[in-house]
Short mmCIF file of N, CA and C in Angstrom, two decimals:
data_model
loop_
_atom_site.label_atom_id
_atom_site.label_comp_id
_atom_site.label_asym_id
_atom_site.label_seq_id
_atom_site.Cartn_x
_atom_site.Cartn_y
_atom_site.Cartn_z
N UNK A 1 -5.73 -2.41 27.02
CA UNK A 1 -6.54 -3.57 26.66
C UNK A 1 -5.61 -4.76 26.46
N UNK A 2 -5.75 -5.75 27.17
CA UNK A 2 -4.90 -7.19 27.14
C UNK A 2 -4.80 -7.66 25.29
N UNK A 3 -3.65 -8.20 24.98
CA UNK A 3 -3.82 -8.87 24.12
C UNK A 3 -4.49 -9.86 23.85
N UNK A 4 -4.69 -10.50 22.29
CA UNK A 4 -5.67 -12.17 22.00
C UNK A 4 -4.53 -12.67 21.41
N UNK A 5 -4.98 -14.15 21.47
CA UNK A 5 -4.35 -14.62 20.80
C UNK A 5 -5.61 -15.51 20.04
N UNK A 6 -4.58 -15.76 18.38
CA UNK A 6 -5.85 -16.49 17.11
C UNK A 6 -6.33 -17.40 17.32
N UNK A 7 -5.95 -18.03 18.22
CA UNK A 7 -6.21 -19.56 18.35
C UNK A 7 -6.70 -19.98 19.72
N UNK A 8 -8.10 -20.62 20.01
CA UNK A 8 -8.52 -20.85 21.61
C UNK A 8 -8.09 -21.95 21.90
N UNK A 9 -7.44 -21.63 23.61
CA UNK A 9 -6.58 -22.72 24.03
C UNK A 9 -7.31 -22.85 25.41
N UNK A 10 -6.62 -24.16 25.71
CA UNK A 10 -6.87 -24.35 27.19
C UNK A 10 -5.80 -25.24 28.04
N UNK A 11 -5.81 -24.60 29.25
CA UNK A 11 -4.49 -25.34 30.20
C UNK A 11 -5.06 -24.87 31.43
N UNK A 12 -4.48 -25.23 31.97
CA UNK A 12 -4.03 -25.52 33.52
C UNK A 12 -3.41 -24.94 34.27
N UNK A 13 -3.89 -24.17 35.62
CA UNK A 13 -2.67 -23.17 35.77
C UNK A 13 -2.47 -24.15 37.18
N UNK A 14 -0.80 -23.74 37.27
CA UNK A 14 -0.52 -25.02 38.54
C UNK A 14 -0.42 -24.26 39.69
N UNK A 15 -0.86 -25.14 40.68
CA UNK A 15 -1.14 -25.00 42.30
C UNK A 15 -0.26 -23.67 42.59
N UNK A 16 -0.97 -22.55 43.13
CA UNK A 16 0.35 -21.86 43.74
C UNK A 16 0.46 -20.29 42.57
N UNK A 17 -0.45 -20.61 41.58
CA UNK A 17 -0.49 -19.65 40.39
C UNK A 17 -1.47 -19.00 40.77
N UNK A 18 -1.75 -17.42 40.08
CA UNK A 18 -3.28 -16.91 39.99
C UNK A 18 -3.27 -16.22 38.79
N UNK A 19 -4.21 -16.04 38.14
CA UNK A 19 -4.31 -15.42 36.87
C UNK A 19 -4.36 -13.77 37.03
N UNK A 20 -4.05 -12.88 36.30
CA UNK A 20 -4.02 -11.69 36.86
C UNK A 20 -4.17 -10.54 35.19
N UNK A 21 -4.74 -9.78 35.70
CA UNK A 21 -5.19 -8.79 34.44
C UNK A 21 -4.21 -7.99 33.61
N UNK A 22 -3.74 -8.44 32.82
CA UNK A 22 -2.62 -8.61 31.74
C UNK A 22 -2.13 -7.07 32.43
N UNK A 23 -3.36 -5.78 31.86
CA UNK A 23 -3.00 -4.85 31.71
C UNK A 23 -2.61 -4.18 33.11
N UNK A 24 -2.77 -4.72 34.57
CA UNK A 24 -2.93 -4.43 36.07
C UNK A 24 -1.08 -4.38 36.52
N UNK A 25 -0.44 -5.67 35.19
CA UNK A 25 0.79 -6.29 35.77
C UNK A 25 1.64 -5.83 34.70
N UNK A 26 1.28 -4.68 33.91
CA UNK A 26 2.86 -4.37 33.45
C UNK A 26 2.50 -5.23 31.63
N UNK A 27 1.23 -6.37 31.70
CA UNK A 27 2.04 -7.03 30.59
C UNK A 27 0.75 -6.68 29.17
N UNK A 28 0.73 -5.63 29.10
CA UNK A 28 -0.42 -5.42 27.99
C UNK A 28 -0.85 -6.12 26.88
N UNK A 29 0.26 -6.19 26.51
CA UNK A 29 0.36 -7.25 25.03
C UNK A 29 -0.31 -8.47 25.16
N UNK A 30 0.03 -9.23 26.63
CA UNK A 30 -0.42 -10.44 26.89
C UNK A 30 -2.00 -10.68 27.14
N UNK A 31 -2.23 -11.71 26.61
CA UNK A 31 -3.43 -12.72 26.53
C UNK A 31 -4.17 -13.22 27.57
N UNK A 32 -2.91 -13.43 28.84
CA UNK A 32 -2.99 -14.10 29.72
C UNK A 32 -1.81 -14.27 30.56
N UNK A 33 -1.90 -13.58 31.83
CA UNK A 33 -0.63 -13.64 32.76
C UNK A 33 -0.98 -14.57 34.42
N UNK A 34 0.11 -14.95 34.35
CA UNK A 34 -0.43 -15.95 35.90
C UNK A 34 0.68 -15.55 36.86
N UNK A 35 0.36 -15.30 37.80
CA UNK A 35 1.63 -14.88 38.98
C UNK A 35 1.65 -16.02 39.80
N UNK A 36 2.84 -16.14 40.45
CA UNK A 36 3.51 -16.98 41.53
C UNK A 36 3.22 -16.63 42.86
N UNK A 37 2.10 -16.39 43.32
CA UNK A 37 1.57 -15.98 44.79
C UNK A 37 2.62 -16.16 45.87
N UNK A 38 3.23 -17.26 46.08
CA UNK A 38 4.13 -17.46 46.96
C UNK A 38 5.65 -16.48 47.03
N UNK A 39 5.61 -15.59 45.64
CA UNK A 39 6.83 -14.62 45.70
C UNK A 39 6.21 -13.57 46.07
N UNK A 40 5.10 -13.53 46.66
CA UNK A 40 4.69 -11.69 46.54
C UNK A 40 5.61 -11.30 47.90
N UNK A 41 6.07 -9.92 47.94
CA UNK A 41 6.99 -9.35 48.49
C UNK A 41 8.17 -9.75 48.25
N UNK A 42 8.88 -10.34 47.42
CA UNK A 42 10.26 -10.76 47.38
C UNK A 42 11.11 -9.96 46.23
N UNK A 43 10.07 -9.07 45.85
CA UNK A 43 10.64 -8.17 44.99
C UNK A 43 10.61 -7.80 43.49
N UNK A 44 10.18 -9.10 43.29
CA UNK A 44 9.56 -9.73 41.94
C UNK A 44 8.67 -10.85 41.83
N UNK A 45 7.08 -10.76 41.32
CA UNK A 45 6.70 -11.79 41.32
C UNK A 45 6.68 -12.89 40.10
N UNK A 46 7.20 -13.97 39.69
CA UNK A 46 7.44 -15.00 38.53
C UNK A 46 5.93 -14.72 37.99
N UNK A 47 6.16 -15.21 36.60
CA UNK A 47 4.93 -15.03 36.06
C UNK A 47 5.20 -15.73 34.42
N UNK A 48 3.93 -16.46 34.30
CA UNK A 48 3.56 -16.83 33.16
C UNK A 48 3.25 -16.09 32.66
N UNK A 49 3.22 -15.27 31.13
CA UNK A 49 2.47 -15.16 29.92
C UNK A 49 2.35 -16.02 28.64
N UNK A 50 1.18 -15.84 28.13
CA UNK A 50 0.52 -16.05 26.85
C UNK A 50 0.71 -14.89 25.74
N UNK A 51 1.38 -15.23 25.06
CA UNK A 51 0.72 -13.90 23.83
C UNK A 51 0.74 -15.08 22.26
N UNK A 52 0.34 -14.08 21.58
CA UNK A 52 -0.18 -14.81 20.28
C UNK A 52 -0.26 -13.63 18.79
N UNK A 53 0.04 -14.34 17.85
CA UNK A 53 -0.61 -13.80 16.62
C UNK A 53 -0.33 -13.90 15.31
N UNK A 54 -1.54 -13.70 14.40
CA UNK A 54 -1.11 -14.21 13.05
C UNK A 54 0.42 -14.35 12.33
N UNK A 55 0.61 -14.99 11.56
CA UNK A 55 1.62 -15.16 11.19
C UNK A 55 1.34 -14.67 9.78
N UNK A 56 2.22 -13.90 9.37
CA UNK A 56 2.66 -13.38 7.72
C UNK A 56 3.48 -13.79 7.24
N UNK A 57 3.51 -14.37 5.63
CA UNK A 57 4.39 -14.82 5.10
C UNK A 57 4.87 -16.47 5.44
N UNK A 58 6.29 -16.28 5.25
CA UNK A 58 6.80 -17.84 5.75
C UNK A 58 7.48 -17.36 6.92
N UNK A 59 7.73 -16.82 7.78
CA UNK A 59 8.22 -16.95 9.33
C UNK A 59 8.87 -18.38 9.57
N UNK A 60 10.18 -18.89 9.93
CA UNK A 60 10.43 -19.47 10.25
C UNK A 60 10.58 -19.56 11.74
N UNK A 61 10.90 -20.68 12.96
CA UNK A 61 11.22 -20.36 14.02
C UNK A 61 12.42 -19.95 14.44
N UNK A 62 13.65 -20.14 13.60
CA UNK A 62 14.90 -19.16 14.08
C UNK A 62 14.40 -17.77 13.99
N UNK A 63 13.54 -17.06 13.16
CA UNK A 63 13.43 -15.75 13.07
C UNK A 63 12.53 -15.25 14.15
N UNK A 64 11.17 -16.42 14.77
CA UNK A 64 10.33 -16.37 15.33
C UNK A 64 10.95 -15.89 16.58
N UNK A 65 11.93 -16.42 17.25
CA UNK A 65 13.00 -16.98 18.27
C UNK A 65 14.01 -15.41 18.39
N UNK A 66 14.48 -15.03 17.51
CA UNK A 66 15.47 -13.99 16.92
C UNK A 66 14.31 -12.42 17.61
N UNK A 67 13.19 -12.31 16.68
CA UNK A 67 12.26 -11.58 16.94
C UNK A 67 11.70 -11.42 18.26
N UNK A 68 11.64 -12.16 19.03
CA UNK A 68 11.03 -12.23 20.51
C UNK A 68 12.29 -11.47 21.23
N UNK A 69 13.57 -12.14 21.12
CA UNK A 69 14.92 -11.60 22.15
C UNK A 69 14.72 -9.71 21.46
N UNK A 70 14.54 -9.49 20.01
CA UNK A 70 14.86 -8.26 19.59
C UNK A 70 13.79 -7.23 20.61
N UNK A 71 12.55 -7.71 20.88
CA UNK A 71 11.46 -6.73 21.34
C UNK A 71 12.13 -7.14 22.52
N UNK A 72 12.81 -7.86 23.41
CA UNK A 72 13.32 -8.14 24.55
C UNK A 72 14.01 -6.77 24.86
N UNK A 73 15.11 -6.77 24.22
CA UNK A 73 16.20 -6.03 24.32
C UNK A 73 15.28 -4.60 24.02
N UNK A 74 14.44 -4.06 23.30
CA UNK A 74 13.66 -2.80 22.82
C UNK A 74 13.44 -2.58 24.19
N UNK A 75 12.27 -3.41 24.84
CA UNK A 75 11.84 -3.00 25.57
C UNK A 75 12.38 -3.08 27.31
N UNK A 76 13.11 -3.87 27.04
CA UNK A 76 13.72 -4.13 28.67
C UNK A 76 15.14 -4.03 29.05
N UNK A 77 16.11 -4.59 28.42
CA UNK A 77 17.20 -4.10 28.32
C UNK A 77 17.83 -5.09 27.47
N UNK A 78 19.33 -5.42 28.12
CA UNK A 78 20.05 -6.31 27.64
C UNK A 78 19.95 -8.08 27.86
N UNK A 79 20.24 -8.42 27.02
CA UNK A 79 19.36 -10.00 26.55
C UNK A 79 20.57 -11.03 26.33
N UNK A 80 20.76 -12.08 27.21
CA UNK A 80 21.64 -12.97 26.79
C UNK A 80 21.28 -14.27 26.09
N UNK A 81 21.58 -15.07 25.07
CA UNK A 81 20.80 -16.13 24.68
C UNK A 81 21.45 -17.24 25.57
N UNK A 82 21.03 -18.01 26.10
CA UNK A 82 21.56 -19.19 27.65
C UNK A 82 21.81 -20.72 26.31
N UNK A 83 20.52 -20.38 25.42
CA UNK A 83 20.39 -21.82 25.02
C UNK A 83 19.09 -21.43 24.24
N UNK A 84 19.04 -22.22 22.94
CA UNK A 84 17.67 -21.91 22.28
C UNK A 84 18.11 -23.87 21.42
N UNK A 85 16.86 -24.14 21.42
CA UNK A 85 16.60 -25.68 20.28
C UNK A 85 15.06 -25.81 20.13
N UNK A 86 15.35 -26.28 18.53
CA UNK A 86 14.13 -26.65 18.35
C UNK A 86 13.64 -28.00 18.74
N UNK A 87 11.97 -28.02 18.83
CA UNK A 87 11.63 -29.19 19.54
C UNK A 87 10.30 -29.51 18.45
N UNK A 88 9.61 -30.28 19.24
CA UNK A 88 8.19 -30.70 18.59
C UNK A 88 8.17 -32.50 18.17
N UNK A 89 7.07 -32.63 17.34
CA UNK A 89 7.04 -33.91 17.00
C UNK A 89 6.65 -34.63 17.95
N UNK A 90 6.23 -34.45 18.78
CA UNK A 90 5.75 -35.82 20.81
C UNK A 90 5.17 -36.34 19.82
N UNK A 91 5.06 -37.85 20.33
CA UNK A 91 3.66 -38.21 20.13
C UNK A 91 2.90 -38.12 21.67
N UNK A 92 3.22 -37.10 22.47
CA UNK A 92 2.17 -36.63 23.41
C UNK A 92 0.95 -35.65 22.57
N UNK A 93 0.06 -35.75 23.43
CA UNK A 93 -1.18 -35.13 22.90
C UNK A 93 -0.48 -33.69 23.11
N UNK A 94 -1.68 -32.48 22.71
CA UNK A 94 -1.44 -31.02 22.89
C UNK A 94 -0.51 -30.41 21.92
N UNK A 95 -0.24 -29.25 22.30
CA UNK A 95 0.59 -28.63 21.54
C UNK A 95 2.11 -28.69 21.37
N UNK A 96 2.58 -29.53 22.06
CA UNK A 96 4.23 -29.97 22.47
C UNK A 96 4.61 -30.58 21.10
N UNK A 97 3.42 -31.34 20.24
CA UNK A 97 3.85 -31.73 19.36
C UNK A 97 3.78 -30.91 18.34
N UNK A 98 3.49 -30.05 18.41
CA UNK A 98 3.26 -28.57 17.20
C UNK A 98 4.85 -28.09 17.08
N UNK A 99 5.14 -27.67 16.02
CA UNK A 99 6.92 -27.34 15.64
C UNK A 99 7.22 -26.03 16.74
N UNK A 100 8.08 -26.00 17.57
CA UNK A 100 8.26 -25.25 18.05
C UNK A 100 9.88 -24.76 18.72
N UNK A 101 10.14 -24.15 19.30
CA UNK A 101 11.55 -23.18 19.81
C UNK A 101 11.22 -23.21 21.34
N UNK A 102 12.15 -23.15 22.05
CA UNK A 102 12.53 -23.04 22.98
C UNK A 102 13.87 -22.24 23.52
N UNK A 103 14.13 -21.71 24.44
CA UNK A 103 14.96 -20.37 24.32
C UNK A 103 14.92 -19.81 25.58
N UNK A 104 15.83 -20.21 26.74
CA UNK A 104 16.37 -19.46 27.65
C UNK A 104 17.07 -18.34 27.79
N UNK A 105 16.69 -17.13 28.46
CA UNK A 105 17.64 -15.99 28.42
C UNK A 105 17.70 -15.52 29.93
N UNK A 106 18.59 -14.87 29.78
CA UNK A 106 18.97 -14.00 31.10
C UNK A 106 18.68 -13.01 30.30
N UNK A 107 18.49 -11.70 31.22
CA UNK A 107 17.68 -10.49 31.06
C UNK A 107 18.11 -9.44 32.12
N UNK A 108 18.92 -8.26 31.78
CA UNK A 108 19.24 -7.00 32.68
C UNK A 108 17.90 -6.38 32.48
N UNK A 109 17.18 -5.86 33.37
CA UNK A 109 16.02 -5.72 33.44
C UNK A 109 15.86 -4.20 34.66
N UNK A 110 15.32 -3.32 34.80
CA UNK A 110 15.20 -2.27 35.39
C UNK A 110 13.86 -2.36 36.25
N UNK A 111 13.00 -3.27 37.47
CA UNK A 111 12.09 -3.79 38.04
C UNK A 111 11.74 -2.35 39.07
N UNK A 112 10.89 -1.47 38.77
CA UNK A 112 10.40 -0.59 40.02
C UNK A 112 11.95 0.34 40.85
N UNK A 113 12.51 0.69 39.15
CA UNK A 113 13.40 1.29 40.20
C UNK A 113 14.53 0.79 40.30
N UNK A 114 14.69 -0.25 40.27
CA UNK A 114 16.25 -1.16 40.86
C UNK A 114 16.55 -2.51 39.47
N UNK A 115 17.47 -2.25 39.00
CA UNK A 115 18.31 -2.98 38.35
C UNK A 115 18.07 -4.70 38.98
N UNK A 116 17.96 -5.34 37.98
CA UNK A 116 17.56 -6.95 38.48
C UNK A 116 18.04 -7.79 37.60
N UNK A 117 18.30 -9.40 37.48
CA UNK A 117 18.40 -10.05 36.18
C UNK A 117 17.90 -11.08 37.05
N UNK A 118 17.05 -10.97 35.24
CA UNK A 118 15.94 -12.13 34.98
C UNK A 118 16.40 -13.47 34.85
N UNK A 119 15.85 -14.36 34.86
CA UNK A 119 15.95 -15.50 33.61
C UNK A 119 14.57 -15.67 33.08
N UNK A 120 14.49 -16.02 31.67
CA UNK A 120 12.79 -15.89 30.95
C UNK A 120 13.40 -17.31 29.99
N UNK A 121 12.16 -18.38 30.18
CA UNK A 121 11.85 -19.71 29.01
C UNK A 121 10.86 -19.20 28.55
N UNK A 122 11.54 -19.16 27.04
CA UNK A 122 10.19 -19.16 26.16
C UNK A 122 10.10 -20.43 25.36
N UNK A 123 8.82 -20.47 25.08
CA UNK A 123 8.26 -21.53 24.77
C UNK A 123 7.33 -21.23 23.31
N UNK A 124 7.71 -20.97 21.71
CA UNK A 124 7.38 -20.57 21.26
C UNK A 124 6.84 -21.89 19.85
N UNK A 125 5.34 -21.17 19.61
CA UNK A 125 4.91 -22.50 18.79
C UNK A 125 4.36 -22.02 17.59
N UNK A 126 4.45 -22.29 16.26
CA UNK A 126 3.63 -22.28 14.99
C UNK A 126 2.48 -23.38 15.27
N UNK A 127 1.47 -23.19 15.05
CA UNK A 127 0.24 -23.48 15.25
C UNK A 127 -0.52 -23.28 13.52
N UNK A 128 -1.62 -24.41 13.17
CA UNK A 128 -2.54 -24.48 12.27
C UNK A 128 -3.56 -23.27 12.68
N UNK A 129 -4.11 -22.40 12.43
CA UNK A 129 -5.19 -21.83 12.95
C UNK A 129 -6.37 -23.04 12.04
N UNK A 130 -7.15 -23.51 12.74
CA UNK A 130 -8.15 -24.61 12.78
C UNK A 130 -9.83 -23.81 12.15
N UNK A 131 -9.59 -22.53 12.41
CA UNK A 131 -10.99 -21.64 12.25
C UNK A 131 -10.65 -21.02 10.66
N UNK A 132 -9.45 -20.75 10.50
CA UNK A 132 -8.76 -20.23 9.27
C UNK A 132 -8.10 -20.74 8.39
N UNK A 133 -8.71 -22.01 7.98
CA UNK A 133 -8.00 -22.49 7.10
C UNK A 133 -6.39 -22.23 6.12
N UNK A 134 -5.98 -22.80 6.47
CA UNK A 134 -4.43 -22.20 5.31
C UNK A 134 -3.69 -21.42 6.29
N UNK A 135 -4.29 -20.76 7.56
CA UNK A 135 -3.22 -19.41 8.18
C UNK A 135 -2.68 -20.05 9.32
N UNK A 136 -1.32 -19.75 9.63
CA UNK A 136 -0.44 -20.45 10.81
C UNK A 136 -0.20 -19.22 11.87
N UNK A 137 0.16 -19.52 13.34
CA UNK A 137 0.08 -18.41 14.37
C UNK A 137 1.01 -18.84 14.94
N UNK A 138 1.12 -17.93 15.80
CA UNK A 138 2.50 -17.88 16.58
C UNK A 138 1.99 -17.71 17.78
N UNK A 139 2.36 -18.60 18.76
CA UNK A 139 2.01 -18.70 20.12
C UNK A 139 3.09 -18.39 21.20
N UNK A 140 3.21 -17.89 21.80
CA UNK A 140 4.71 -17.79 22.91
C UNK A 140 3.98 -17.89 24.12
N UNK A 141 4.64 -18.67 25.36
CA UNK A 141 4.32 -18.80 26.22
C UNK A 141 5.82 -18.74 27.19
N UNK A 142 5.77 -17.48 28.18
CA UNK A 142 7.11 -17.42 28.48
C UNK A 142 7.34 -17.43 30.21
N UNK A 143 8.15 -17.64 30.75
CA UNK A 143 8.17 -17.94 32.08
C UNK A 143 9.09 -16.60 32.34
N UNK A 144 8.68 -16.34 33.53
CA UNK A 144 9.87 -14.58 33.74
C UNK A 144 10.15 -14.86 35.30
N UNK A 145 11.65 -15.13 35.89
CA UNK A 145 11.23 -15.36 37.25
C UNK A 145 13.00 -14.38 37.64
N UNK A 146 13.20 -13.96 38.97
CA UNK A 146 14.66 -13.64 39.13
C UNK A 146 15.23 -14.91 39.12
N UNK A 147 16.48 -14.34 39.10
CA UNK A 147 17.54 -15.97 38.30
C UNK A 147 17.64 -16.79 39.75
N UNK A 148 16.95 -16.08 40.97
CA UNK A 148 17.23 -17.21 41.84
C UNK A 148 16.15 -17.29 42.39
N UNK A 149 14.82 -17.13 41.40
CA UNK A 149 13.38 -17.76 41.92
C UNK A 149 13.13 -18.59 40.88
N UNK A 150 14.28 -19.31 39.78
CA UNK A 150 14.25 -19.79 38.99
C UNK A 150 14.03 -21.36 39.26
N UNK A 151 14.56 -22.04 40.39
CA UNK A 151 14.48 -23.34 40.28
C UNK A 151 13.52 -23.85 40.98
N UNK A 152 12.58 -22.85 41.89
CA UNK A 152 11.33 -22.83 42.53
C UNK A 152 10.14 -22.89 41.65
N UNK A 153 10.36 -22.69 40.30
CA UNK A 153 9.29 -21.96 39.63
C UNK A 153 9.63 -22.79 37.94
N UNK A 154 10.58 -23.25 37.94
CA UNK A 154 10.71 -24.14 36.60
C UNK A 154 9.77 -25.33 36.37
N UNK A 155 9.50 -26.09 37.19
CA UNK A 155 9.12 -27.27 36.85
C UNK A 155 7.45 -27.18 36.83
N UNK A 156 6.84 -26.14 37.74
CA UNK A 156 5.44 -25.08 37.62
C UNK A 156 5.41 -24.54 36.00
N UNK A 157 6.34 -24.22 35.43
CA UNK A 157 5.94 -24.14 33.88
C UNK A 157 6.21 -25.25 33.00
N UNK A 158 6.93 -26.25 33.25
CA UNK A 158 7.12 -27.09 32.57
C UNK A 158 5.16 -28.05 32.55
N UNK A 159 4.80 -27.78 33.85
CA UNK A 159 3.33 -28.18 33.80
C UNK A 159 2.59 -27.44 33.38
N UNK A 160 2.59 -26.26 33.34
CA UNK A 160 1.72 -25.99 32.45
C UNK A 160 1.80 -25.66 30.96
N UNK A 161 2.97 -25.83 30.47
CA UNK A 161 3.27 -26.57 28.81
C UNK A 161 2.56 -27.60 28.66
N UNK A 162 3.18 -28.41 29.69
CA UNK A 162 2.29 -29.84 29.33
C UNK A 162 0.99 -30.13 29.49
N UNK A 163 0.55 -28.49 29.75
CA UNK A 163 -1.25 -29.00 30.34
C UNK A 163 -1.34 -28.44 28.67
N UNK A 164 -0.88 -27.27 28.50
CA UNK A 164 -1.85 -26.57 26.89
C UNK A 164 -2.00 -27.22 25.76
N UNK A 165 -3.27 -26.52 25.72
CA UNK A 165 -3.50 -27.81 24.25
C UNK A 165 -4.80 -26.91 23.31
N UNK A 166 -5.24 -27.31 22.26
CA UNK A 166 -6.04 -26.24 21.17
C UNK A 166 -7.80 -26.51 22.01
N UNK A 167 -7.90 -25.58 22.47
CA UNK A 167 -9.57 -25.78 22.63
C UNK A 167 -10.66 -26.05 21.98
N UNK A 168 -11.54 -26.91 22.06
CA UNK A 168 -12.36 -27.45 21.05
C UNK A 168 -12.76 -26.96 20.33
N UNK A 169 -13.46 -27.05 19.53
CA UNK A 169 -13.90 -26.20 18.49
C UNK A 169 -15.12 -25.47 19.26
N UNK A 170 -15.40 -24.37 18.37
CA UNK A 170 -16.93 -23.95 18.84
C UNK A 170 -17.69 -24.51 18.26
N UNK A 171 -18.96 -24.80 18.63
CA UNK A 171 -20.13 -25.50 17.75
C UNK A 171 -20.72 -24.96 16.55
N UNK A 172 -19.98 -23.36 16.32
CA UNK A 172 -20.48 -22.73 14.84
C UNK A 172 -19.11 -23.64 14.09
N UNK A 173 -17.90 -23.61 14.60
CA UNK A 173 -17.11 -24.37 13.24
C UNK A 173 -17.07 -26.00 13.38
N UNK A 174 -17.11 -26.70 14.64
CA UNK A 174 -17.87 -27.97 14.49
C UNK A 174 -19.13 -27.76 13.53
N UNK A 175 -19.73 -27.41 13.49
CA UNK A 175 -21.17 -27.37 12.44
C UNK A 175 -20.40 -27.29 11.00
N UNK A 176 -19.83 -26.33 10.72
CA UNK A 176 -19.08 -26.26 9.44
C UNK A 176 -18.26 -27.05 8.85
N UNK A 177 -17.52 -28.15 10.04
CA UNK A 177 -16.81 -28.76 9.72
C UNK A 177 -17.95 -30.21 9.26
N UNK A 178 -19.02 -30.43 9.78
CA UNK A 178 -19.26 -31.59 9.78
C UNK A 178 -20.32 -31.29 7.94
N UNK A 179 -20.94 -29.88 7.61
CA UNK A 179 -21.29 -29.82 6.49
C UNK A 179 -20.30 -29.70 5.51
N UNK A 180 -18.77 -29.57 5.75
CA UNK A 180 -18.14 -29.62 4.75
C UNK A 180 -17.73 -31.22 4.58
N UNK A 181 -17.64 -31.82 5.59
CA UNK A 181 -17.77 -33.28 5.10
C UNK A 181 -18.82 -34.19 4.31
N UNK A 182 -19.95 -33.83 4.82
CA UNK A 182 -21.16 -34.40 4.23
C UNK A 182 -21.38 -33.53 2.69
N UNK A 183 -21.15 -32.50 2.39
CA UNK A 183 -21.04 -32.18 0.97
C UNK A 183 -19.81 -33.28 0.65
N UNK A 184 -18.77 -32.98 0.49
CA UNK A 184 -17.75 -33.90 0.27
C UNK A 184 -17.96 -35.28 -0.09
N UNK A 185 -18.52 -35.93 1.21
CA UNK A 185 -19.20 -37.20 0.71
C UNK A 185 -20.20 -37.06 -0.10
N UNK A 186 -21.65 -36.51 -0.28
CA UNK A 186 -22.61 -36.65 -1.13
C UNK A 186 -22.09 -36.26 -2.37
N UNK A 187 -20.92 -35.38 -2.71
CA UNK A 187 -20.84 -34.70 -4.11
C UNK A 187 -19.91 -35.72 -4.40
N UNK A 188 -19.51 -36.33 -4.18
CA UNK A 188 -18.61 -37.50 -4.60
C UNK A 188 -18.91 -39.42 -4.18
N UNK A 189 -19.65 -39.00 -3.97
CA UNK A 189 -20.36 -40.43 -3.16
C UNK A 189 -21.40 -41.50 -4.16
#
């Protein structure tokens, strides 16, 4: 069963992408996986994921960042850190401006058999959950491509960072939101 993530989002998948059934491609955990159509047969196909989930405690993003390479290395092999900084603050719309990590790795990786290295951008964000008042989430959105389908396939995730953003509300917590204002005003008004 594919993973969720807490928080409904929406983006853009760019020209050349297809969305594909988390659990079909290897990526269970994930929310949401998009493949690079144009690599099929090359041995590896690039691929976006989504994953997500509550956050406990105070989590910072060095640990957030730290934690992602650790299940790296668990599950796939050996993990190099290329480059990790924190970002956030845009005054672009979406989630770019939400506090977040960023974090290139190379990756010894075992693909169908044959020994490969990766390179993987992650793109990792603390998020308000908007439905849950008070609770913060953890969003990762990571790019996985071989290190030399990497410069074909970078600037295809850099767009779709810049497409994601928090999906509107639903009309049960729009409704909630607009009676917790109007109490607010009348009980103090």
């Amino acid at each position: 069963m594919p993973g969720t993530i807490p928080v409904p989002l929406d983006v853009q998948i760019p020209q050349g992408w297809q969305p594909a059934p988390p659990d079909e491609v290897g990526a269970p955990n994930a929310a949401f996986v998009a493949l690079h159509m144009a690599s099929h047969g090359q041995g590896f196909m690039p691929n976006i994921t989504v994953t997500g989930r509550a956050l406990e405690g105070a989590e910072n993003l060095e640990s957030l960042a730290e934690g992602a390479v650790q299940r790296l290395r668990e599950t796939v092999g050996a993990v190099e850190i290329v480059k990790r900084a924190e970002v956030g603050t845009s005054p672009a719309p979406g989630l770019i401006s939400a506090p977040g990590i960023v974090q290139n790795l190379y990756v010894q990786a075992t693909v169908n058999g044959q020994p490969m290295e990766l390179a993987q951008s992650q793109f990792i964000l603390v998020l308000d959950d908007e439905q849950q008042s008070g609770e913060r989430v953890e969003i990762e959105v990571a790019l996985t491509a071989k290190r030399s389908q990497l410069g074909e396939v970078i600037e295809d995730f850099q767009d779709f960072l810049s497409s994601l953003s928090p999906a509107p509300p639903s009309p049960e917590v729009q409704a909630a939101r607009e009676a917790e204002k109007k109490w607010n005003k009348d009980d103090f008004g």
